[in-house]
Every structure is written in C-alpha cells, then in structure tokens.
mmCIF file of C-alpha atoms in Angstrom:
data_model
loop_
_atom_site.group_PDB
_atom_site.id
_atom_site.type_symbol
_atom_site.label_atom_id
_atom_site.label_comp_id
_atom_site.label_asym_id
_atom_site.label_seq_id
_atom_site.Cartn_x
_atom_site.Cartn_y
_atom_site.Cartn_z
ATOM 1 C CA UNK A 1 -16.385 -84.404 -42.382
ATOM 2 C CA UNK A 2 -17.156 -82.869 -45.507
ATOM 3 C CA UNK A 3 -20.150 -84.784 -47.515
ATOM 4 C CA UNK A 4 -22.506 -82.613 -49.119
ATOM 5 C CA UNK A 5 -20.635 -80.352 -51.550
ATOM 6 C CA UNK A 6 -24.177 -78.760 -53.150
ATOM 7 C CA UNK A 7 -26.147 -81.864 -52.678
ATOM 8 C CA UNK A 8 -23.836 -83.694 -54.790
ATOM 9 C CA UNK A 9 -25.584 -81.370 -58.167
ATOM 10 C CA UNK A 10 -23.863 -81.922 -61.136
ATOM 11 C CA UNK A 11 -25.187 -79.132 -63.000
ATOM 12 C CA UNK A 12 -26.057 -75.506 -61.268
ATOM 13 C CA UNK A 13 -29.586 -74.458 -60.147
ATOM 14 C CA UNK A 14 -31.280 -72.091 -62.354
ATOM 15 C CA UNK A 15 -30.789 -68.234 -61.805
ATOM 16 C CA UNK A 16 -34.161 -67.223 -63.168
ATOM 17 C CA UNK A 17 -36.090 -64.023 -61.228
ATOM 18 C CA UNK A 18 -39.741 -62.974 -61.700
ATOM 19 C CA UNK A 19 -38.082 -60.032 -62.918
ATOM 20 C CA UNK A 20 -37.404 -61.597 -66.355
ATOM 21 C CA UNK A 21 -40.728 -61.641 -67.004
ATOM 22 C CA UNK A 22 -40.800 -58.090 -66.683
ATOM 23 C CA UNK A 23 -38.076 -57.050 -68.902
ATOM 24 C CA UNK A 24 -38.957 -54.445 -71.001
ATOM 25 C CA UNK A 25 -35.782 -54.560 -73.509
ATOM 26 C CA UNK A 26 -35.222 -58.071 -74.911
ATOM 27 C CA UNK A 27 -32.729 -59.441 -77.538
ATOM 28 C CA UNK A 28 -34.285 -60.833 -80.047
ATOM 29 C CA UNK A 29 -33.532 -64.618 -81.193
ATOM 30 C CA UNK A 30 -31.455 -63.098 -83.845
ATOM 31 C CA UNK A 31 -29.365 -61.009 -81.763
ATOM 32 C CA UNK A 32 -28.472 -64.093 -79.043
ATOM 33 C CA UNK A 33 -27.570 -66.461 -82.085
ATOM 34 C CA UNK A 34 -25.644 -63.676 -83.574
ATOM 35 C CA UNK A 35 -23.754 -63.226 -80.233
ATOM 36 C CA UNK A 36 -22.682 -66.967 -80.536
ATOM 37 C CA UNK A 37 -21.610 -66.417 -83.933
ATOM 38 C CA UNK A 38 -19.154 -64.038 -82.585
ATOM 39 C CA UNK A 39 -17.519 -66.113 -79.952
ATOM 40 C CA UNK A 40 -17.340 -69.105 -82.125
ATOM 41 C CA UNK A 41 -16.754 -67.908 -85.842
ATOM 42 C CA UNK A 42 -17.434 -69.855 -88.979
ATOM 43 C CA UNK A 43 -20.419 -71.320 -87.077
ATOM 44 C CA UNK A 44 -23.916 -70.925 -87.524
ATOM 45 C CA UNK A 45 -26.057 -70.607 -84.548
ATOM 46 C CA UNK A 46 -29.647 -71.889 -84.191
ATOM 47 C CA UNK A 47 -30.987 -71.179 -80.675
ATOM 48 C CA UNK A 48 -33.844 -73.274 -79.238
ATOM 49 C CA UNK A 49 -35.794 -73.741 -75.755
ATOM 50 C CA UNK A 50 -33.893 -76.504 -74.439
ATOM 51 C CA UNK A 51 -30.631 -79.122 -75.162
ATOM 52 C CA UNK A 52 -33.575 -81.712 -75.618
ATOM 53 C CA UNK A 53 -35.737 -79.940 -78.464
ATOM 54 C CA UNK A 54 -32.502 -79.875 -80.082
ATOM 55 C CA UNK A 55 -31.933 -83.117 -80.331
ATOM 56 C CA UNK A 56 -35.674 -83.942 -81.565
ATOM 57 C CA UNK A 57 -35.135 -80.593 -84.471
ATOM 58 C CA UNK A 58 -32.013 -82.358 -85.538
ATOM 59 C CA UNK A 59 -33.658 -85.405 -86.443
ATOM 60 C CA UNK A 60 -36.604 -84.089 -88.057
ATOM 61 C CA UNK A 61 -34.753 -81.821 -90.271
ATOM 62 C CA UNK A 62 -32.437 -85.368 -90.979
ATOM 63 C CA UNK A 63 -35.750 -87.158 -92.255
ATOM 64 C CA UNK A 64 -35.152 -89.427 -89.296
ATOM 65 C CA UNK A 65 -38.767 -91.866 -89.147
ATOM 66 C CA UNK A 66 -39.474 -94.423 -86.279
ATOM 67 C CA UNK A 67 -37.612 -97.553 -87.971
ATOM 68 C CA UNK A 68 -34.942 -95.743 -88.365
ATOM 69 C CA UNK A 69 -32.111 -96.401 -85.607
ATOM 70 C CA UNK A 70 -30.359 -93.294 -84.068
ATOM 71 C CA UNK A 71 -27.246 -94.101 -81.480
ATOM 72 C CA UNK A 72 -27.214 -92.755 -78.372
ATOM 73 C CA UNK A 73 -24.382 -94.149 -75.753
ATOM 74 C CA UNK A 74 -24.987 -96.603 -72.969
ATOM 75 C CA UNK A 75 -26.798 -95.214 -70.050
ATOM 76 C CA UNK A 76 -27.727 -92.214 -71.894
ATOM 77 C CA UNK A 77 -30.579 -89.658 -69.681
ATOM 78 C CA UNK A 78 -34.065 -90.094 -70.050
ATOM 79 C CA UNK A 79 -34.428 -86.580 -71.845
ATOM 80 C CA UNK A 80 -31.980 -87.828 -74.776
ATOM 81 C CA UNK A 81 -34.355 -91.269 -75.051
ATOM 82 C CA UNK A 82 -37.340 -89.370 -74.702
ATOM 83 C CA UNK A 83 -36.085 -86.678 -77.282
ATOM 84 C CA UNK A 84 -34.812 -88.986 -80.106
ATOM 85 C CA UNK A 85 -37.645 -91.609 -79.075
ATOM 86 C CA UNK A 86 -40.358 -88.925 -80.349
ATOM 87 C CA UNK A 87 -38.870 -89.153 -84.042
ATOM 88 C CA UNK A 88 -36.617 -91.952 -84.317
ATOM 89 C CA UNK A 89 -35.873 -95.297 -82.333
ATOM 90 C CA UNK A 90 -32.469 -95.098 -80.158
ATOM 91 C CA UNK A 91 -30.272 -97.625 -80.258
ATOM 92 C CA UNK A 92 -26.889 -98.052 -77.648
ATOM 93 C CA UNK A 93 -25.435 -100.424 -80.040
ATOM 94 C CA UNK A 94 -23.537 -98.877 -83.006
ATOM 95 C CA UNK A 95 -23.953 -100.071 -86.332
ATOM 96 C CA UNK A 96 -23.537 -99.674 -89.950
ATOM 97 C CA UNK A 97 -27.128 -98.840 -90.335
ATOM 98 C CA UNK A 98 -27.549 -95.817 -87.706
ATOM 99 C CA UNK A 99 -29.181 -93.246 -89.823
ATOM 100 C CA UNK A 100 -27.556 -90.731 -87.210
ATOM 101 C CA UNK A 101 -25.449 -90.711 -83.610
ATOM 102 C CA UNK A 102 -25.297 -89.006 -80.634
ATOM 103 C CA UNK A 103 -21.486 -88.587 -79.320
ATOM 104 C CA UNK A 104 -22.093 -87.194 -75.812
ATOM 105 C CA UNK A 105 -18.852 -85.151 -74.212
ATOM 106 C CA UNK A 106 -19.471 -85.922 -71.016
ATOM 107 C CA UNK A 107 -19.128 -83.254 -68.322
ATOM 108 C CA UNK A 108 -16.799 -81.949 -71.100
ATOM 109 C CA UNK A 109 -14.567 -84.292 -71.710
ATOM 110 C CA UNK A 110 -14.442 -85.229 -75.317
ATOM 111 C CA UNK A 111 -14.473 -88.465 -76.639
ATOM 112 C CA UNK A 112 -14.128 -90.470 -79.866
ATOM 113 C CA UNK A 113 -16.514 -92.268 -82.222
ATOM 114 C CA UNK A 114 -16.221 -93.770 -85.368
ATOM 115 C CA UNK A 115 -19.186 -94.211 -87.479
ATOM 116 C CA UNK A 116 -20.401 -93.125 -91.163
ATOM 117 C CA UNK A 117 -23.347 -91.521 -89.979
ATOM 118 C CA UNK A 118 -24.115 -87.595 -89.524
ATOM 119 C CA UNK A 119 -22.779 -87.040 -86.226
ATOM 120 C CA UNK A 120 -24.549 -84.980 -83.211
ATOM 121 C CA UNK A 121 -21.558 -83.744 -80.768
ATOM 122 C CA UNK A 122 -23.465 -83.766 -77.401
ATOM 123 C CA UNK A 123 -21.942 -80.625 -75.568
ATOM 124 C CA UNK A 124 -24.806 -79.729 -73.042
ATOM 125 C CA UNK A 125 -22.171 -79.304 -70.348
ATOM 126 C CA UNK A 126 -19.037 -78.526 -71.730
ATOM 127 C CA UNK A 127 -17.966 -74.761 -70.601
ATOM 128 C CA UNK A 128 -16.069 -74.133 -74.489
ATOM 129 C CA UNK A 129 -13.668 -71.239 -74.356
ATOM 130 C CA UNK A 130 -13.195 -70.871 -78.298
ATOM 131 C CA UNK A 131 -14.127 -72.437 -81.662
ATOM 132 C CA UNK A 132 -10.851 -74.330 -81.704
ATOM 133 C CA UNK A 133 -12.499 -76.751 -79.478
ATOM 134 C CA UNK A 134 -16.011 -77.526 -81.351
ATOM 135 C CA UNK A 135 -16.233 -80.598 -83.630
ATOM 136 C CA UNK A 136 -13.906 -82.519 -81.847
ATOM 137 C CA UNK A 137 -15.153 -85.606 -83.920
ATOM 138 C CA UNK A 138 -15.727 -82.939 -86.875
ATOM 139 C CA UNK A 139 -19.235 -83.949 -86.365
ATOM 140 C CA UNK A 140 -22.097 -82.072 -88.525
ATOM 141 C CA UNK A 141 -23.645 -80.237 -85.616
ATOM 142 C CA UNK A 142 -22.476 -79.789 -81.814
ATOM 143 C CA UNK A 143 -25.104 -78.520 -79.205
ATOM 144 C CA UNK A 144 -24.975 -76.904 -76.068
ATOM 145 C CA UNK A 145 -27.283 -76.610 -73.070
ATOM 146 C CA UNK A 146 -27.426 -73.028 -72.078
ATOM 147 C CA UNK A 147 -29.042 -73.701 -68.852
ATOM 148 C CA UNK A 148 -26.643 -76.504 -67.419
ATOM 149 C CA UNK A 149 -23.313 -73.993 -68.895
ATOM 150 C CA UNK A 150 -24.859 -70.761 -67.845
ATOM 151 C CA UNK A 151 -27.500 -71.417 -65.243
ATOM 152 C CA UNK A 152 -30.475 -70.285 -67.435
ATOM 153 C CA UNK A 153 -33.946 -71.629 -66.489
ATOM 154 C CA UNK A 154 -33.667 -73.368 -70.145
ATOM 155 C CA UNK A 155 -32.375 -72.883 -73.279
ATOM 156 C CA UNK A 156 -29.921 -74.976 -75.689
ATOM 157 C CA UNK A 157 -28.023 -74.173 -78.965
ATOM 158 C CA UNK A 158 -27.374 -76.096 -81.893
ATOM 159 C CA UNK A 159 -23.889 -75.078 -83.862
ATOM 160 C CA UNK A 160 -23.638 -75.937 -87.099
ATOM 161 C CA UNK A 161 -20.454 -76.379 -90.243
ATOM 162 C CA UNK A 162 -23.143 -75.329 -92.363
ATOM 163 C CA UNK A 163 -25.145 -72.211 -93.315
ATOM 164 C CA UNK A 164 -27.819 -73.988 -95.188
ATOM 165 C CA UNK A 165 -28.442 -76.126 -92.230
ATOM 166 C CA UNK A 166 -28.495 -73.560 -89.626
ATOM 167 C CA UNK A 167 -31.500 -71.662 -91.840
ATOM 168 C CA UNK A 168 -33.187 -74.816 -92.475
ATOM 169 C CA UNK A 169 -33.297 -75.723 -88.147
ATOM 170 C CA UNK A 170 -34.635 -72.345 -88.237
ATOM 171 C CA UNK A 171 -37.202 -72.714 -90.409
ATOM 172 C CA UNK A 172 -38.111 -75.763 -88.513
ATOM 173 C CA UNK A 173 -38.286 -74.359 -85.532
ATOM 174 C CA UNK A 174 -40.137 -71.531 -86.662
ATOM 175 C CA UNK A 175 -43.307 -74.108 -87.306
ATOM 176 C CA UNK A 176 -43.033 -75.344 -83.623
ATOM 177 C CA UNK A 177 -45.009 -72.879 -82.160
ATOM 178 C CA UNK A 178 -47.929 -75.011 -80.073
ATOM 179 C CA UNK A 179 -46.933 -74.741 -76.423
ATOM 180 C CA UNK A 180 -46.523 -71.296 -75.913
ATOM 181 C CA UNK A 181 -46.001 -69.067 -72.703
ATOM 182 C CA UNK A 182 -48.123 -71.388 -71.238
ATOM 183 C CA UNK A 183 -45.277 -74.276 -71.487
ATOM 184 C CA UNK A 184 -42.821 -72.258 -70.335
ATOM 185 C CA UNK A 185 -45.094 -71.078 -67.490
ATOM 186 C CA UNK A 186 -44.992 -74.969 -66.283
ATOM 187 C CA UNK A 187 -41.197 -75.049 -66.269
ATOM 188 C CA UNK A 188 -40.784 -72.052 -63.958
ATOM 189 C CA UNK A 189 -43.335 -73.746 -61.485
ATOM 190 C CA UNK A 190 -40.914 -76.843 -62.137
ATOM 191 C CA UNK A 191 -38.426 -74.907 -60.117
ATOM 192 C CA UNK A 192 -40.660 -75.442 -56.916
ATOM 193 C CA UNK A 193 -42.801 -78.400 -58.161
ATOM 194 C CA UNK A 194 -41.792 -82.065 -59.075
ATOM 195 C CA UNK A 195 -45.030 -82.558 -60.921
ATOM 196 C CA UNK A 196 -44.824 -79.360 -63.103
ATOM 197 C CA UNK A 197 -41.222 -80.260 -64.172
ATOM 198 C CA UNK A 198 -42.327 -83.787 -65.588
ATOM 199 C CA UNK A 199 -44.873 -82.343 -67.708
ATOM 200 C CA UNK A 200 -42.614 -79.601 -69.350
ATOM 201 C CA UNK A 201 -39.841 -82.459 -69.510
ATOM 202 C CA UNK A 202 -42.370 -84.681 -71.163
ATOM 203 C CA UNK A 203 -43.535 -82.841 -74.002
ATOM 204 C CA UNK A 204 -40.546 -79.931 -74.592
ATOM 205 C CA UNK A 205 -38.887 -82.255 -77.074
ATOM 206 C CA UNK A 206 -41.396 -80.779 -79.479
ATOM 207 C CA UNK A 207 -40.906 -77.426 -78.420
ATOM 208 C CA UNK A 208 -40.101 -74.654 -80.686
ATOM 209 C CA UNK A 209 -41.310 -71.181 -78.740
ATOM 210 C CA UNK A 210 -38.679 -69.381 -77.339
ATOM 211 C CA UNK A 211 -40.375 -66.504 -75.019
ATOM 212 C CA UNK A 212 -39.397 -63.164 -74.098
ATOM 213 C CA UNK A 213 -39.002 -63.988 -70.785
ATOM 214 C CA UNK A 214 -36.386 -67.046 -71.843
ATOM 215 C CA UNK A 215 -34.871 -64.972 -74.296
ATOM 216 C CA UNK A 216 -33.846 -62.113 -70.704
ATOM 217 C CA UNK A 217 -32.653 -64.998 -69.210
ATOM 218 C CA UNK A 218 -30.947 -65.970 -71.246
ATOM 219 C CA UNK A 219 -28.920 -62.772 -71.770
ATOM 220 C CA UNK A 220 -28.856 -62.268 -68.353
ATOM 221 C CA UNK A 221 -26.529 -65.297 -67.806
ATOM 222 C CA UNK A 222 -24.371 -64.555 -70.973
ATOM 223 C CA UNK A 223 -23.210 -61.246 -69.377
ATOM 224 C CA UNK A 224 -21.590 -63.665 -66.896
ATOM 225 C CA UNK A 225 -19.778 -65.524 -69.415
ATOM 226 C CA UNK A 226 -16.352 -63.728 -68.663
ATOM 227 C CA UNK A 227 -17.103 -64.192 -64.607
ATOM 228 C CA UNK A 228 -17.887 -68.250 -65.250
ATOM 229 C CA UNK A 229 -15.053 -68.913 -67.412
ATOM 230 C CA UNK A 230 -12.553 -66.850 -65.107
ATOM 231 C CA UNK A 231 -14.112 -68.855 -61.744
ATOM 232 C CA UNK A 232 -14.222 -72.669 -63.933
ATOM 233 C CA UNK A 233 -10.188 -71.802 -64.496
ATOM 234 C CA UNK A 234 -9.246 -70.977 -61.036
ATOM 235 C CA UNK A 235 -11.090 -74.345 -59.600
ATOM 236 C CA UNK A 236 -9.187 -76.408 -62.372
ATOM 237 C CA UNK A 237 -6.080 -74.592 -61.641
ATOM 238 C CA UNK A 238 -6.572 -75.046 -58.166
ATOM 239 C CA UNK A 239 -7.299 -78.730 -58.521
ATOM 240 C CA UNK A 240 -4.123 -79.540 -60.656
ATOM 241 C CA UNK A 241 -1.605 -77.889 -58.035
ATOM 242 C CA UNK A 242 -3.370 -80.191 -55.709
ATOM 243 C CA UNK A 243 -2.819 -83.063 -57.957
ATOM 244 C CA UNK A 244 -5.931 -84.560 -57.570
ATOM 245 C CA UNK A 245 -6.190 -87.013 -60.049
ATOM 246 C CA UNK A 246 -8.818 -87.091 -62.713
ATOM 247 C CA UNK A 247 -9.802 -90.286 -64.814
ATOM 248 C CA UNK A 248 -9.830 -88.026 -68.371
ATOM 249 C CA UNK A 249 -7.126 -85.313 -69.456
ATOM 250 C CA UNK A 250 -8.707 -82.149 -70.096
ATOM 251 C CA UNK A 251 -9.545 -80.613 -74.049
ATOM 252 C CA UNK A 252 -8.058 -77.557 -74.564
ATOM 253 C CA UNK A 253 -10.145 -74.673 -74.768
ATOM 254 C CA UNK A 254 -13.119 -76.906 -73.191
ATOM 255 C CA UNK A 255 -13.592 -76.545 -69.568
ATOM 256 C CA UNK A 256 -15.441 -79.344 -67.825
ATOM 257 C CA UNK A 257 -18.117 -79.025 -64.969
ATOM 258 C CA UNK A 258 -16.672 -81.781 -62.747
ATOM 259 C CA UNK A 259 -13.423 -82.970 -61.471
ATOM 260 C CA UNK A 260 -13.925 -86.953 -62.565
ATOM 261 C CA UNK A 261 -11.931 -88.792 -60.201
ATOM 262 C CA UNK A 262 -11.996 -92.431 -60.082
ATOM 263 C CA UNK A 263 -13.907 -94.451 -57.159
ATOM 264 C CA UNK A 264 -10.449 -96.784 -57.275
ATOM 265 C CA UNK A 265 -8.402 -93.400 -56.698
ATOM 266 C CA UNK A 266 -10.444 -92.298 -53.341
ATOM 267 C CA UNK A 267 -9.416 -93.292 -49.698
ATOM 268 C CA UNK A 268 -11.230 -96.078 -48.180
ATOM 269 C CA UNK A 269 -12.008 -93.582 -45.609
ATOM 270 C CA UNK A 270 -13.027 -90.873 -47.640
ATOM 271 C CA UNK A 271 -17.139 -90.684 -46.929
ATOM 272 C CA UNK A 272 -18.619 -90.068 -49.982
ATOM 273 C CA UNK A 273 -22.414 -91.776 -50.081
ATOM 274 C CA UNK A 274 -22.610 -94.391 -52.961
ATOM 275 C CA UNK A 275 -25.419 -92.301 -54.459
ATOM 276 C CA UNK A 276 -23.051 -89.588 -55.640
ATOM 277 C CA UNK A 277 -20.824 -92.069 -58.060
ATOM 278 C CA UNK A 278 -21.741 -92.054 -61.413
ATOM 279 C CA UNK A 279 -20.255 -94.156 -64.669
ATOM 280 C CA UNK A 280 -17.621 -92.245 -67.022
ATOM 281 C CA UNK A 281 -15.672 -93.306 -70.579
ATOM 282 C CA UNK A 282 -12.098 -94.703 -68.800
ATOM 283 C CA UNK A 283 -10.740 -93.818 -72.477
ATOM 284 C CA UNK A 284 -11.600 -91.210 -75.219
ATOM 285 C CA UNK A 285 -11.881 -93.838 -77.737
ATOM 286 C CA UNK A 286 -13.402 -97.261 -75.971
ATOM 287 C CA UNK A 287 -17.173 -98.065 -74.444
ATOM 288 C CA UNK A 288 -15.545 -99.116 -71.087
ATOM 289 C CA UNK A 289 -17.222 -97.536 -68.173
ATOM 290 C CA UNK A 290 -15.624 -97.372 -64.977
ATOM 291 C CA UNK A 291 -17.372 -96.132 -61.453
ATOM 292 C CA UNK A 292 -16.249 -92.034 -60.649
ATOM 293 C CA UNK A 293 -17.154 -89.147 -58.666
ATOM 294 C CA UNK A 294 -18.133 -86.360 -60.189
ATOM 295 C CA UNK A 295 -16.797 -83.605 -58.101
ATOM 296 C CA UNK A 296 -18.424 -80.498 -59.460
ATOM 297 C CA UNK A 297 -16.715 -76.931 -60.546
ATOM 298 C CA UNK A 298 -19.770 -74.944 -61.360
ATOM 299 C CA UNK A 299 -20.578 -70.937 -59.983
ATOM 300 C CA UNK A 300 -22.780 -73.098 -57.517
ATOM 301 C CA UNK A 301 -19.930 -74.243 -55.840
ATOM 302 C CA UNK A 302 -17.582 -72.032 -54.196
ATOM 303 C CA UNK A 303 -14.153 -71.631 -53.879
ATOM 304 C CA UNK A 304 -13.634 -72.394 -50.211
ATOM 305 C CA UNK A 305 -16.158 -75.522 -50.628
ATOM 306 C CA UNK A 306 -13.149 -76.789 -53.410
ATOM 307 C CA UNK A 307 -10.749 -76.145 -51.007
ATOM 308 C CA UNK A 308 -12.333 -77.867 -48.059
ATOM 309 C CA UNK A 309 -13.122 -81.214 -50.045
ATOM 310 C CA UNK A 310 -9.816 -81.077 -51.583
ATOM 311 C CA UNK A 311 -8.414 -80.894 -47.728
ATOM 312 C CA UNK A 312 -10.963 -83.715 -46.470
ATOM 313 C CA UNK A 313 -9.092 -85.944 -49.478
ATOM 314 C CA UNK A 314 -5.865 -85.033 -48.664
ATOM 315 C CA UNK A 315 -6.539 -86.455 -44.615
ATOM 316 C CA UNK A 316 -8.331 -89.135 -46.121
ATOM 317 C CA UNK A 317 -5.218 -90.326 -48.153
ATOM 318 C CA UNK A 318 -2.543 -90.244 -45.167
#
C-alpha cells in the first residue's frame, strides 16, 4: 500500500548547501533579473527575498494604507494574510472598493477574476514554460516563488507590463535593507528548526536584502531549469496516458506542481489519510471549492514513486 508519496509535500524541500555561502563568483541582482527578462520578454523583472515580501512591496509601491481593503481568496495561507496584513487589511470578499486583488493560480492552474482593481497574478507555484502564459487575467504584475518552482532556500520575483513599475519596486526595495545576513541566517536554521522558521516567516514581509549567499542559490537552481521543466513534462505526460483524471485542464505553457484529482474521483479503497486533501477552484471562473488531492509532480518526487501511486489507483478502482 502506497501512502506516503514525500510526506504528502506539496512544494519541494530546499536544495541549499553550506557551500553557497562560500561562493566566490555571484550574479549580481541585475544579472538574475536580466536572466528572467530573457525567458519571458517584454517583462520587467524585479527580484526579491521571498513570494511574501513581494506581495507586501506591491502594496506599498500601490499607496495601499490599513483601511484600505486588498482581496485575497478564501482560505488564502497565513504568509499572504500576514504579508498584505502589514500594509493593507485583506478582505476574501470582493468588492467594488478593493483598492487591489490577489488572483492566486493555484498549483498552476489559472483561474479567472473580474474586478476593476490593479490585479496581483499569484504564480508562486506555477512551473511557466514561456511568456505566452503570464497575465492570464492581463493583471498588472504576476509573481513567482523561486523557492517553491526551483527549490531555492527563498527567493520570489515580481514580473511586471511595465518598465516604470519594475524601477520603481526596485527603488523600493532598495530602502529595505534592515534585516540583513543576519535574517537570512535565521531562515537557513529554519531548515532544521521550527522556531527559527517562524521568526524569519514573521517579519520577511518587510524584507528587502537579498544576500550573496541567496543570490548562489538562487543561480544554482536556475541552471536546472531545462532538467525541471523536461522531468514536470514527462510526469504530466505520464499521468494523461494513464488517464487519471484531474479536476482543472491544464494552461498551456504553465506546468502545474500537482496532479489535482478530485476526492469524489478516488476509490473508496484507495488509502489516502484525510490530512493530505486540500480545497481547489472546481471552475476557472466561480468561488466553489470542492475537496482534492493534491498529488505532487515536483524533482522531489520521482518517477517510479508516479508510477507506483498511479498503479495503487489503478487496483484501487477495479
């Protein structure tokens, strides 16, 4: 019986070595953004510590104060609260007044939302192939979690339409500077310590410094772009000449980190603990949530551990 594919993670451990904090040769910020730039043209890259001081830089440079509403969908994370929480006030109901709202592609599959206000497109875990598939709700800035797509210790990316808003985040996150190596210290003790990770989750937010030792890390993982993309297509293709079914059709050109298959869809006698379902958009274009499992297709999950689950649901379903 086949029951703990990974511990059930969602998004892959971090592939960060002491190593990288002995690099002597490091890209500068410049050179990482300008790499994005390349694979996704007629964007404007603004790289930052983490998805969640994104998120927080967004609304600053927006003017976003504490009456004002933001929207962030129903059962959103605690690090999306906490981040638009530390400017704004987040709201799950959408209304006329948002001031901003958060449109979160979920495990990368995209979704729909129709409001007036500047629009975030939530990407952290969407795996996207090619600039075809950004702004699916032509939103004014999509961003991207480096470290739940490419397994860095931390890191995010905000993509903008706009030049003058790209060098604007900059300049913003230029003048968040307080936490330091020390901050980033705390999060690579988080790897082995609960109570380290809180604190950096706590405050990073408001984080701005992006460290040398982030920064080899982060390039690190980006040489393994071709390797992730090439091992995400094979599970998928792998998957759909099983036909197992999925609740969400996939985006072109946007490869998702999970195999979303409906709880209603599973064999009553396929053991799956009730701890590993989690809630998912039943339409691109509607609030309704239904109950799913999230099977995932990350590098952290191998090829033969596909197979075998995809066998265990097979003798499940006869």
């Amino acid at each position: 019986m086949i029951t703990n594919i990974k511990k059930y993670q969602l998004w892959p451990e971090p592939q960060f070595s002491l190593t990288d904090l002995m690099r002597g040769s490091v890209p500068s910020t410049t050179e990482i953004e300008k790499f994005f730039e390349d694979i996704y043209p007629n964007t404007y890259a603004v790289l930052m510590p983490s998805g969640r001081s994104c998120i927080s830089l967004i609304l600053q440079y927006l003017e976003i104060k504490r009456p004002d509403l933001v929207y962030i969908p129903p059962y959103s994370s605690h690090c999306v609260i906490n981040a638009v929480g530390y400017v704004g006030t987040p709201s799950p109901e959408l209304k006329d007044t948002m001031k901003a709202a958060i449109c979160f592609h979920q495990w990368g599959y995209t979704h729909k939302l129709k409001t007036l206000s500047p629009i975030i497109e939530d990407s952290v875990d969407s795996l996207i192939t090619s600039a075809e598939a950004l702004f699916p709700n032509d939103g004014r800035f999509e961003l991207l979690s480096l470290s739940k797509i490419y397994s860095s210790i931390s890191g995010g990316l905000i993509l903008c339409q706009n030049q003058k808003d790209a060098q604007k985040l900059r300049k913003f996150r230029n003048e968040r500077q307080t936490y330091k190596f020390t901050h980033f210290f705390i999060r690579i003790m988080g790897q082995n310590f609960s109570n380290a990770y809180e604190y950096w989750n706590t405050v990073e937010p408001l984080n701005g410094y992006i460290p040398y030792a982030l920064r080899a890390n982060i390039w690190k993982r980006l040489a393994m772009m071709d390797q992730i993309i090439k091992d995400r297509r094979s599970k998928i293709r792998f998957l759909e000449q099983a036909s197992v079914p999925k609740v969400l059709q996939l985006s072109e050109n946007r490869l998702p980190i999970c195999w979303a298959v409906a709880e209603r869809n599973l064999p009553k006698s396929f053991a799956i603990p009730n701890n590993s379902f989690r809630q998912l958009r039943e339409k691109t274009d509607t609030t309704k949530l239904i109950s799913v499992y999230p099977l995932p297709l990350h590098e952290g999950v191998s090829q033969e551990e596909i197979k075998k689950w995809v066998s265990y649901y097979k003798e499940s379903s006869n």
